[in-house]
Coordinates of C-alpha atoms in Angstrom, one line a residue:
M268 CA -1.8 32.3 14.1
A269 CA -4.2 29.4 14.0
A270 CA -4.4 26.6 11.4
T271 CA -7.8 25.0 11.1
R272 CA -9.4 21.9 9.7
L273 CA -13.0 20.8 9.4
I274 CA -13.7 17.1 9.7
A275 CA -16.9 15.2 9.3
L276 CA -17.2 12.4 11.9
H277 CA -18.9 9.3 10.5
K278 CA -20.4 6.3 12.2
N279 CA -17.8 3.5 12.4
K280 CA -18.7 0.1 10.9
G281 CA -19.9 -2.4 13.6
K282 CA -20.4 0.3 16.3
S283 CA -23.5 2.2 17.3
V284 CA -23.9 6.0 16.9
A285 CA -23.8 6.4 20.7
A286 CA -20.6 4.4 21.1
C287 CA -18.9 6.4 18.3
L288 CA -20.0 9.7 19.8
K289 CA -18.6 8.6 23.2
S290 CA -15.2 7.5 21.8
R291 CA -14.8 10.8 19.9
T292 CA -15.8 13.1 22.9
D293 CA -13.8 11.0 25.4
Y294 CA -10.7 11.5 23.3
A295 CA -11.3 15.2 23.2
K296 CA -11.9 15.4 26.9
N297 CA -8.8 13.3 27.9
P298 CA -7.8 14.6 31.3
D299 CA -4.1 14.0 30.6
K300 CA -4.4 16.4 27.7
T301 CA -6.8 19.0 29.1
N302 CA -5.2 19.7 32.5
K303 CA -7.5 17.3 34.3
G304 CA -10.6 18.6 32.5
E305 CA -10.1 22.3 33.3
L306 CA -9.6 23.2 29.7
V307 CA -13.0 21.8 28.5
S308 CA -15.9 24.2 27.9
S309 CA -19.3 23.5 26.4
Y310 CA -22.5 25.1 25.0
E311 CA -26.0 23.8 25.7
C312 CA -24.6 20.5 27.1
S313 CA -22.5 19.3 29.9
P314 CA -18.9 18.2 29.1
L315 CA -19.6 15.0 31.2
T316 CA -22.7 14.0 29.2
A317 CA -22.2 15.6 25.9
D318 CA -22.5 12.4 23.9
E319 CA -25.8 11.5 25.6
E320 CA -27.2 14.9 25.0
F321 CA -26.1 14.8 21.3
M322 CA -28.1 11.5 21.1
L323 CA -31.2 13.1 22.6
S324 CA -31.2 15.7 19.9
K325 CA -30.9 13.0 17.2
R326 CA -33.8 11.0 18.7
Q327 CA -35.9 14.2 18.8
Y328 CA -35.0 14.8 15.1
E329 CA -36.2 11.3 14.2
L330 CA -39.5 11.8 16.1
T331 CA -40.1 15.3 14.7
T332 CA -39.2 14.7 11.0
G333 CA -39.7 10.9 10.7
R334 CA -36.4 10.7 8.8
R335 CA -33.6 8.2 9.4
Q336 CA -30.6 8.1 7.2
K337 CA -28.4 5.0 6.9
N338 CA -25.0 6.8 6.4
V339 CA -25.2 9.7 8.9
V340 CA -22.6 12.2 9.8
I341 CA -22.9 12.0 13.6
A342 CA -20.9 15.1 14.4
Y343 CA -18.3 17.6 13.1
Q344 CA -14.9 18.4 14.5
I345 CA -12.9 21.6 14.0
R346 CA -9.2 21.3 14.8
Q347 CA -7.6 24.7 15.6
S348 CA -3.8 24.7 16.2
F349 CA -1.9 27.8 17.4
R350 CA 1.7 28.8 17.0
P351 CA 3.9 27.6 19.9
G352 CA 4.3 30.2 22.6
E353 CA 1.9 32.7 21.1
I354 CA -1.2 32.0 23.3
T355 CA -2.0 30.5 26.7
A356 CA -4.2 27.4 27.0
E357 CA -7.0 29.4 28.8
E358 CA -7.1 32.0 26.0
A359 CA -7.0 29.3 23.3
N360 CA -10.1 27.7 24.8
K361 CA -11.9 31.1 24.7
V362 CA -10.9 31.6 21.1
G363 CA -12.1 28.1 20.2
Y364 CA -15.4 28.7 22.1
E365 CA -15.9 32.0 20.2
L366 CA -15.1 30.3 16.8
A367 CA -17.6 27.5 17.5
M368 CA -20.4 29.9 18.6
R369 CA -20.0 32.2 15.6
F370 CA -19.7 29.4 13.1
T371 CA -22.7 27.4 14.4
K372 CA -24.6 30.6 15.2
G373 CA -25.7 29.1 18.5
K374 CA -27.9 26.5 16.8
Y375 CA -25.8 23.4 17.6
A376 CA -24.5 22.1 20.9
F377 CA -20.7 21.8 21.1
I378 CA -17.7 21.2 23.4
V379 CA -14.3 22.8 23.2
A380 CA -11.3 20.8 24.5
T381 CA -7.9 22.5 24.6
H382 CA -5.0 20.0 24.4
T383 CA -1.6 20.9 25.8
D384 CA 0.2 17.6 25.3
R385 CA 2.0 18.9 22.2
E386 CA 4.4 21.7 21.6
H387 CA 1.6 23.7 20.0
I388 CA -1.6 24.3 21.9
H389 CA -4.6 23.1 19.9
N390 CA -8.4 22.9 20.2
H391 CA -10.7 20.0 19.5
I392 CA -14.1 21.5 18.8
I393 CA -16.9 18.9 18.4
Y394 CA -20.4 20.1 17.6
N395 CA -23.5 18.0 17.0
S396 CA -24.7 17.4 13.5
T397 CA -28.3 17.8 14.7
A398 CA -29.7 21.2 15.7
L399 CA -30.8 21.9 19.2
D400 CA -34.5 22.2 18.2
G401 CA -34.3 18.8 16.4
T402 CA -35.7 20.1 13.2
R403 CA -32.7 20.2 10.9
K404 CA -29.1 18.9 10.4
F405 CA -26.0 20.9 9.8
R406 CA -25.3 21.2 6.0
D407 CA -21.6 20.9 5.1
F408 CA -21.7 23.5 2.4
F409 CA -19.2 24.1 -0.4
F410 CA -15.9 25.7 0.9
S411 CA -17.1 25.3 4.5
A412 CA -13.5 24.6 5.6
L413 CA -12.4 27.8 4.0
A414 CA -15.2 29.7 5.9
V415 CA -13.9 28.2 9.1
Q416 CA -10.3 29.3 8.3
R417 CA -11.4 32.9 7.5
L418 CA -13.6 33.2 10.6
S419 CA -10.7 31.8 12.7
D420 CA -8.3 34.4 11.2
L421 CA -10.8 37.2 12.0
I422 CA -11.1 36.1 15.6
C423 CA -7.3 35.8 15.9
L424 CA -7.0 39.4 14.7
E425 CA -9.6 40.5 17.2
H426 CA -7.5 38.9 20.0
Q427 CA -4.3 40.5 18.6
L428 CA -2.9 37.2 17.4
S429 CA -1.1 36.7 14.1
V430 CA -2.7 35.0 11.1
I431 CA -1.3 32.8 8.3
E432 CA -0.1 34.9 5.4
I433 CA -1.2 33.5 2.0
K434 CA 1.9 33.2 -0.1
P435 CA 2.2 32.5 -3.9
Y436 CA 2.7 28.9 -4.7
R437 CA 6.4 29.3 -5.6
E438 CA 7.2 30.9 -2.3
R439 CA 5.5 28.2 -0.2
Q440 CA 7.6 25.9 1.9
K441 CA 7.9 22.5 0.3
R442 CA 7.0 19.4 2.3
T443 CA 9.8 17.4 3.8
L444 CA 11.2 14.8 1.5
Y445 CA 11.6 11.6 3.6
P446 CA 14.3 9.1 2.6
P447 CA 13.1 5.8 1.1
K448 CA 12.4 3.2 3.7
E449 CA 15.2 0.7 4.3
S450 CA 14.2 -3.0 4.0
N451 CA 15.3 -5.7 6.4
R452 CA 17.6 -7.2 3.6
D453 CA 19.2 -3.8 2.9
R454 CA 19.8 -3.3 6.6
L455 CA 21.3 -6.8 6.9
C456 CA 23.7 -6.1 4.0
S457 CA 24.8 -2.9 5.6
V458 CA 25.5 -4.7 8.9
I459 CA 27.4 -7.5 7.0
D460 CA 29.5 -4.8 5.3
S461 CA 30.4 -3.2 8.6
V462 CA 31.2 -6.5 10.2
L463 CA 33.5 -7.4 7.3
D464 CA 35.3 -4.1 7.7
E465 CA 36.3 -5.3 11.2
K466 CA 38.3 -8.2 9.6
P467 CA 36.9 -11.2 11.5
K468 CA 39.2 -14.2 12.0
D469 CA 37.0 -16.8 10.4
Y470 CA 33.4 -17.5 9.5
E471 CA 32.4 -18.4 13.1
D472 CA 33.9 -15.2 14.3
F473 CA 31.9 -13.4 11.7
L474 CA 28.7 -15.0 12.9
Q475 CA 29.5 -14.1 16.5
K476 CA 29.9 -10.5 15.5
L477 CA 26.5 -10.6 13.8
E478 CA 25.0 -11.9 17.1
Q479 CA 26.6 -8.9 18.9
Q480 CA 24.8 -6.6 16.5
G481 CA 21.5 -8.1 17.7
Y482 CA 20.9 -10.8 15.1
E483 CA 19.8 -14.3 15.9
V484 CA 21.9 -16.8 13.9
K485 CA 20.5 -20.2 12.9
R486 CA 23.2 -22.5 11.8
G487 CA 22.5 -25.5 9.5
K488 CA 22.7 -26.5 5.9
Y489 CA 22.0 -22.8 5.0
T490 CA 22.9 -20.2 7.5
S491 CA 20.1 -17.7 8.2
V492 CA 19.7 -14.7 10.5
K493 CA 16.9 -12.8 12.0
G494 CA 16.8 -9.2 13.4
A495 CA 15.2 -8.1 16.6
R496 CA 11.9 -6.9 15.0
Q497 CA 11.9 -9.3 12.1
K498 CA 9.3 -12.1 11.8
R499 CA 11.3 -14.5 9.5
F500 CA 14.9 -15.6 9.1
I501 CA 16.9 -14.5 6.1
R502 CA 19.3 -16.8 4.3
F503 CA 22.6 -15.4 3.2
R504 CA 22.3 -16.9 -0.2
T505 CA 19.1 -14.9 -0.9
L506 CA 20.8 -11.5 -0.4
G507 CA 22.3 -11.5 -3.8
A508 CA 25.8 -11.5 -5.3
G509 CA 28.6 -11.2 -2.8
Y510 CA 26.6 -12.3 0.2
S511 CA 26.2 -16.0 0.0
E512 CA 28.0 -18.3 2.5
E513 CA 30.6 -19.5 -0.1
E514 CA 31.4 -15.9 -1.2
L515 CA 31.6 -14.7 2.4
K516 CA 34.0 -17.5 3.4
V517 CA 36.2 -16.8 0.4
V518 CA 36.3 -13.1 1.4
L519 CA 37.1 -14.0 5.1
A520 CA 39.9 -16.3 3.9
G521 CA 41.5 -13.4 2.1
E522 CA 41.1 -14.9 -1.4
A523 CA 38.7 -12.3 -2.7
E524 CA 37.6 -8.7 -2.0
H525 CA 34.2 -7.9 -0.8
R526 CA 32.1 -5.5 -2.9
P527 CA 29.2 -3.9 -1.1
R528 CA 25.9 -4.0 -2.9
Q529 CA 24.9 -0.9 -4.7
K530 CA 21.2 0.1 -4.4
S531 CA 19.6 0.1 -7.8
L532 CA 17.2 2.9 -8.5
A533 CA 13.9 2.0 -10.1
P534 CA 14.1 2.7 -13.9
E535 CA 12.3 5.8 -15.0
Q536 CA 9.5 5.4 -17.5
K537 CA 10.8 6.8 -20.8
F538 CA 7.4 8.2 -21.9
Q539 CA 3.8 8.1 -20.9
M540 CA 0.6 7.7 -22.8
L541 CA -1.0 10.6 -24.5
V542 CA -4.4 11.9 -23.3
D543 CA -7.4 11.5 -25.6
I544 CA -8.6 15.1 -25.4
Q545 CA -11.8 14.5 -27.4
A546 CA -12.8 11.7 -25.1
K547 CA -12.1 13.7 -22.0
L548 CA -14.2 16.6 -23.4
A549 CA -17.1 14.3 -24.0
E550 CA -16.8 13.3 -20.3
G551 CA -17.3 17.0 -19.4
K552 CA -13.7 18.2 -18.8
G553 CA -13.1 21.9 -19.0
T554 CA -10.8 24.3 -20.8
G555 CA -8.2 24.1 -18.0
F556 CA -7.8 20.4 -18.4
V557 CA -7.6 20.8 -22.2
H558 CA -4.7 23.3 -21.8
W559 CA -2.8 20.9 -19.5
A560 CA -3.5 17.9 -21.8
K561 CA -2.1 19.7 -24.9
Q562 CA 1.1 20.5 -23.0
H563 CA 1.3 17.0 -21.7
N564 CA 0.8 15.5 -25.1
L565 CA 3.5 17.6 -26.7
K566 CA 6.0 16.6 -24.1
E567 CA 5.2 12.9 -24.2
M568 CA 5.1 12.9 -28.1
S569 CA 8.6 14.4 -28.2
R570 CA 9.8 11.7 -25.8
T571 CA 8.0 9.1 -28.0
L572 CA 9.8 10.3 -31.1
V573 CA 13.2 10.1 -29.3
F574 CA 12.3 6.5 -28.3
L575 CA 11.5 5.7 -32.0
Q576 CA 14.8 7.2 -33.1
E577 CA 16.8 5.3 -30.5
N578 CA 15.2 2.0 -31.6
K579 CA 15.5 2.9 -35.4
I580 CA 11.8 2.6 -36.1
G581 CA 11.0 4.7 -39.2
S582 CA 7.5 3.6 -40.3
I583 CA 4.2 2.3 -39.1
E584 CA 4.9 -1.1 -40.7
E585 CA 8.2 -1.4 -38.8
M586 CA 6.4 -0.4 -35.6
Q587 CA 3.8 -3.2 -36.1
E588 CA 6.5 -5.7 -36.9
R589 CA 8.4 -4.9 -33.7
V590 CA 5.3 -5.0 -31.6
D591 CA 4.3 -8.4 -33.0
T592 CA 7.9 -9.7 -32.4
A593 CA 8.0 -8.4 -28.8
T594 CA 4.5 -9.7 -28.0
A595 CA 5.4 -13.1 -29.4
R596 CA 8.6 -13.2 -27.3
Y597 CA 6.7 -12.1 -24.2
H598 CA 4.0 -14.8 -24.6
E599 CA 6.6 -17.5 -25.4
L600 CA 8.6 -16.8 -22.2
G601 CA 5.4 -16.6 -20.2
D602 CA 4.1 -19.9 -21.6
S603 CA 7.5 -21.5 -20.8
I604 CA 7.4 -20.3 -17.2
K605 CA 3.8 -21.4 -16.8
A606 CA 4.7 -24.9 -18.1
S607 CA 7.5 -25.1 -15.6
E608 CA 5.2 -24.0 -12.8
K609 CA 2.6 -26.6 -13.8
R610 CA 5.3 -29.4 -13.9
L611 CA 6.7 -28.2 -10.5
A612 CA 3.2 -28.5 -9.0
E613 CA 2.7 -32.0 -10.5
I614 CA 6.0 -33.1 -9.1
A615 CA 5.2 -31.8 -5.6
V616 CA 1.8 -33.6 -5.6
L617 CA 3.4 -36.8 -6.9
K618 CA 6.1 -36.7 -4.3
A619 CA 3.4 -36.3 -1.6
H620 CA 1.4 -39.3 -2.9
I621 CA 4.6 -41.5 -3.2
T622 CA 5.5 -40.6 0.4
N623 CA 2.0 -41.3 1.7
Y624 CA 1.8 -44.5 -0.3
A625 CA 5.0 -45.9 1.2
K626 CA 4.1 -44.8 4.7
T627 CA 0.6 -46.2 4.7
R628 CA 1.2 -49.5 2.7
P629 CA 1.7 -51.7 5.8
V630 CA -1.5 -50.5 7.3
Y631 CA -3.4 -51.0 4.0
D632 CA -1.9 -54.5 3.7
A633 CA -3.1 -55.3 7.2
Y634 CA -6.5 -54.0 6.3
L635 CA -6.7 -56.4 3.3
K636 CA -5.7 -59.3 5.5
T637 CA -8.6 -58.5 7.9
G638 CA -11.0 -58.9 5.0
Y639 CA -11.9 -55.2 4.9
S640 CA -12.9 -55.1 8.6
K641 CA -15.0 -52.1 9.5
R642 CA -13.5 -51.9 13.0
F643 CA -10.0 -51.8 11.5
L644 CA -11.2 -49.1 9.0
E645 CA -12.5 -46.9 11.7
T646 CA -9.3 -47.2 13.7
H647 CA -7.0 -46.5 10.7
R648 CA -9.3 -44.4 8.5
T649 CA -6.7 -41.6 7.9
E650 CA -3.9 -43.9 6.7
I651 CA -6.3 -46.0 4.5
T652 CA -7.8 -42.8 2.9
L653 CA -4.3 -41.5 2.1
H654 CA -3.3 -44.8 0.6
K655 CA -6.4 -45.0 -1.6
A656 CA -5.9 -41.4 -2.7
A657 CA -2.3 -42.1 -3.7
K658 CA -3.4 -45.2 -5.7
A659 CA -6.1 -43.2 -7.5
A660 CA -3.6 -40.5 -8.4
F661 CA -1.2 -43.1 -9.8
D662 CA -4.0 -44.8 -11.9
E663 CA -5.1 -41.4 -13.2
S664 CA -1.5 -40.6 -14.3
N665 CA -1.1 -44.1 -15.9
L666 CA 2.0 -44.9 -13.7
K667 CA 2.9 -48.5 -13.9
T668 CA 6.1 -48.1 -12.0
L669 CA 6.6 -45.3 -9.5
P670 CA 9.5 -42.9 -10.1
K671 CA 12.3 -42.5 -7.5
V672 CA 11.9 -39.6 -5.2
K673 CA 15.6 -38.6 -5.8
K674 CA 14.9 -38.5 -9.5
L675 CA 11.9 -36.2 -8.9
D676 CA 14.0 -34.0 -6.7
A677 CA 16.6 -33.6 -9.4
E678 CA 14.0 -32.8 -12.0
Y679 CA 12.3 -30.3 -9.6
S680 CA 15.6 -28.6 -8.8
K681 CA 16.5 -28.3 -12.6
L682 CA 13.1 -26.9 -13.5
L683 CA 13.2 -24.4 -10.6
T684 CA 16.7 -23.2 -11.7
E685 CA 15.5 -22.8 -15.3
K686 CA 12.4 -21.0 -14.3
K687 CA 14.4 -18.5 -12.2
A688 CA 16.9 -18.0 -15.0
R689 CA 14.0 -17.1 -17.4
Y690 CA 12.5 -14.4 -15.2
P691 CA 15.0 -11.6 -16.1
D692 CA 14.4 -12.2 -19.8
Y693 CA 10.6 -12.4 -19.1
R694 CA 10.6 -9.0 -17.3
K695 CA 12.8 -7.4 -20.0
A696 CA 10.5 -8.7 -22.8
K697 CA 7.4 -7.4 -20.9
E698 CA 9.0 -3.9 -20.5
E699 CA 10.0 -3.9 -24.2
M700 CA 6.5 -5.0 -25.3
Q701 CA 4.8 -2.4 -23.1
E702 CA 7.0 0.4 -24.4
L703 CA 6.4 -0.5 -28.0
L704 CA 2.6 -0.8 -27.4
R705 CA 2.6 2.6 -25.6
A706 CA 4.5 4.2 -28.5
Q707 CA 2.2 2.6 -31.1
R708 CA -0.9 4.0 -29.2
N709 CA 0.7 7.5 -28.9
I710 CA 1.4 7.6 -32.7
K711 CA -2.1 6.5 -33.6
L712 CA -3.7 9.0 -31.2
F713 CA -1.5 11.8 -32.4
F714 CA -2.4 11.3 -36.1
D715 CA -6.0 10.9 -35.2
E716 CA -6.0 14.3 -33.5
E717 CA -4.2 15.8 -36.5
K718 CA -6.9 14.5 -38.9
K719 CA -9.9 15.8 -36.9
P720 CA -9.3 19.5 -37.6
E721 CA -8.9 18.8 -41.3
Q722 CA -12.1 16.8 -41.5
T723 CA -13.9 19.5 -39.6
E724 CA -12.8 22.2 -42.1
H725 CA -13.7 20.0 -45.0
S726 CA -17.2 19.5 -43.7
R727 CA -17.8 23.2 -43.5

């Protein structure tokens, strides 16, 4: 049994055609994978100089035809993989050579490299996209990959090898479902849960056990840890409820019980948008797509009606009113968050100017005392420039007295807390608005589709 795949090899960006050919053929001829080159065969070229001989054919093609394409397929590769234990490497190379010869009909140079580095023996067949006589190029015709597979099956049968049985779709083996990837934060929470199960004596003992698990602990105002392959430290307080320093210390003191975090699944979309069948037909879609679209629309319309019943929406007017309310709520929260972000940015810039102004004031005063000396300016240009920029910013903001940095810090902290508190409501309002707009569009499209047949019969 042999599984095949036909791949067009393109020129890589920033590399020449010759360099690309060399890298592809060198990989195929890798001595570590081909028993020191013994499992490499070729046709009308030497395995050692296959890439150079491919290039000669391409130059001959340009001289003969005068054509030169910008986006050229430089070669083609057929991967032919055999069932483990069914064939020897030498016989696999012969089968690959026969497949290449019969598929290209002897008009294109090729190499066949049999790799034995995997459990399954497989061939890398690379043939030139330019014919040997330099007059034409290989045409990757429709269903060419299917032709390669059928020819490979025929050759396998001739060599008394098994072939892949084509099974109905329902009987085919499903692809492996891989578990969702675990994030660094999820992994850290799991480690913290296991460490807490060991009943550490105190907070310091808890941190030492984390270090034994391979985490680097950074103690300070906010404790943070970093795993072996992590780039950044993670603070405990950013892990969510039950994992902040204060909560962990309370648990370690025996005053509270630790509750491991439950992974929340992504909410499923209640219903999807209907397909505009008439628009798709105008784009050239066929009857198969129309059949699928009608079934899709029926399912999604039934889900839309369930959504309307759950939200007690009984008329078009009620729907429009709910849409307007949800949209206004969404924009109101969005504007509030944007206003907070704007003020936060202003505070950050103002703090920077106040700090620069205070640090550079002695230098600027000395500059004034020198009578604006050019030599002094050249020596302290950076400090003087920062001082002037700060003064210009204060004048632009019409600040007669500078605010205290502590007061700005307090305002910044308050705004940041309020902004974070608004985000859950903002996301909820956005989801509600999107659902209502989706339902409104589905209803409009459904009734438009219902009206079209009546209008057509009326016109007849």
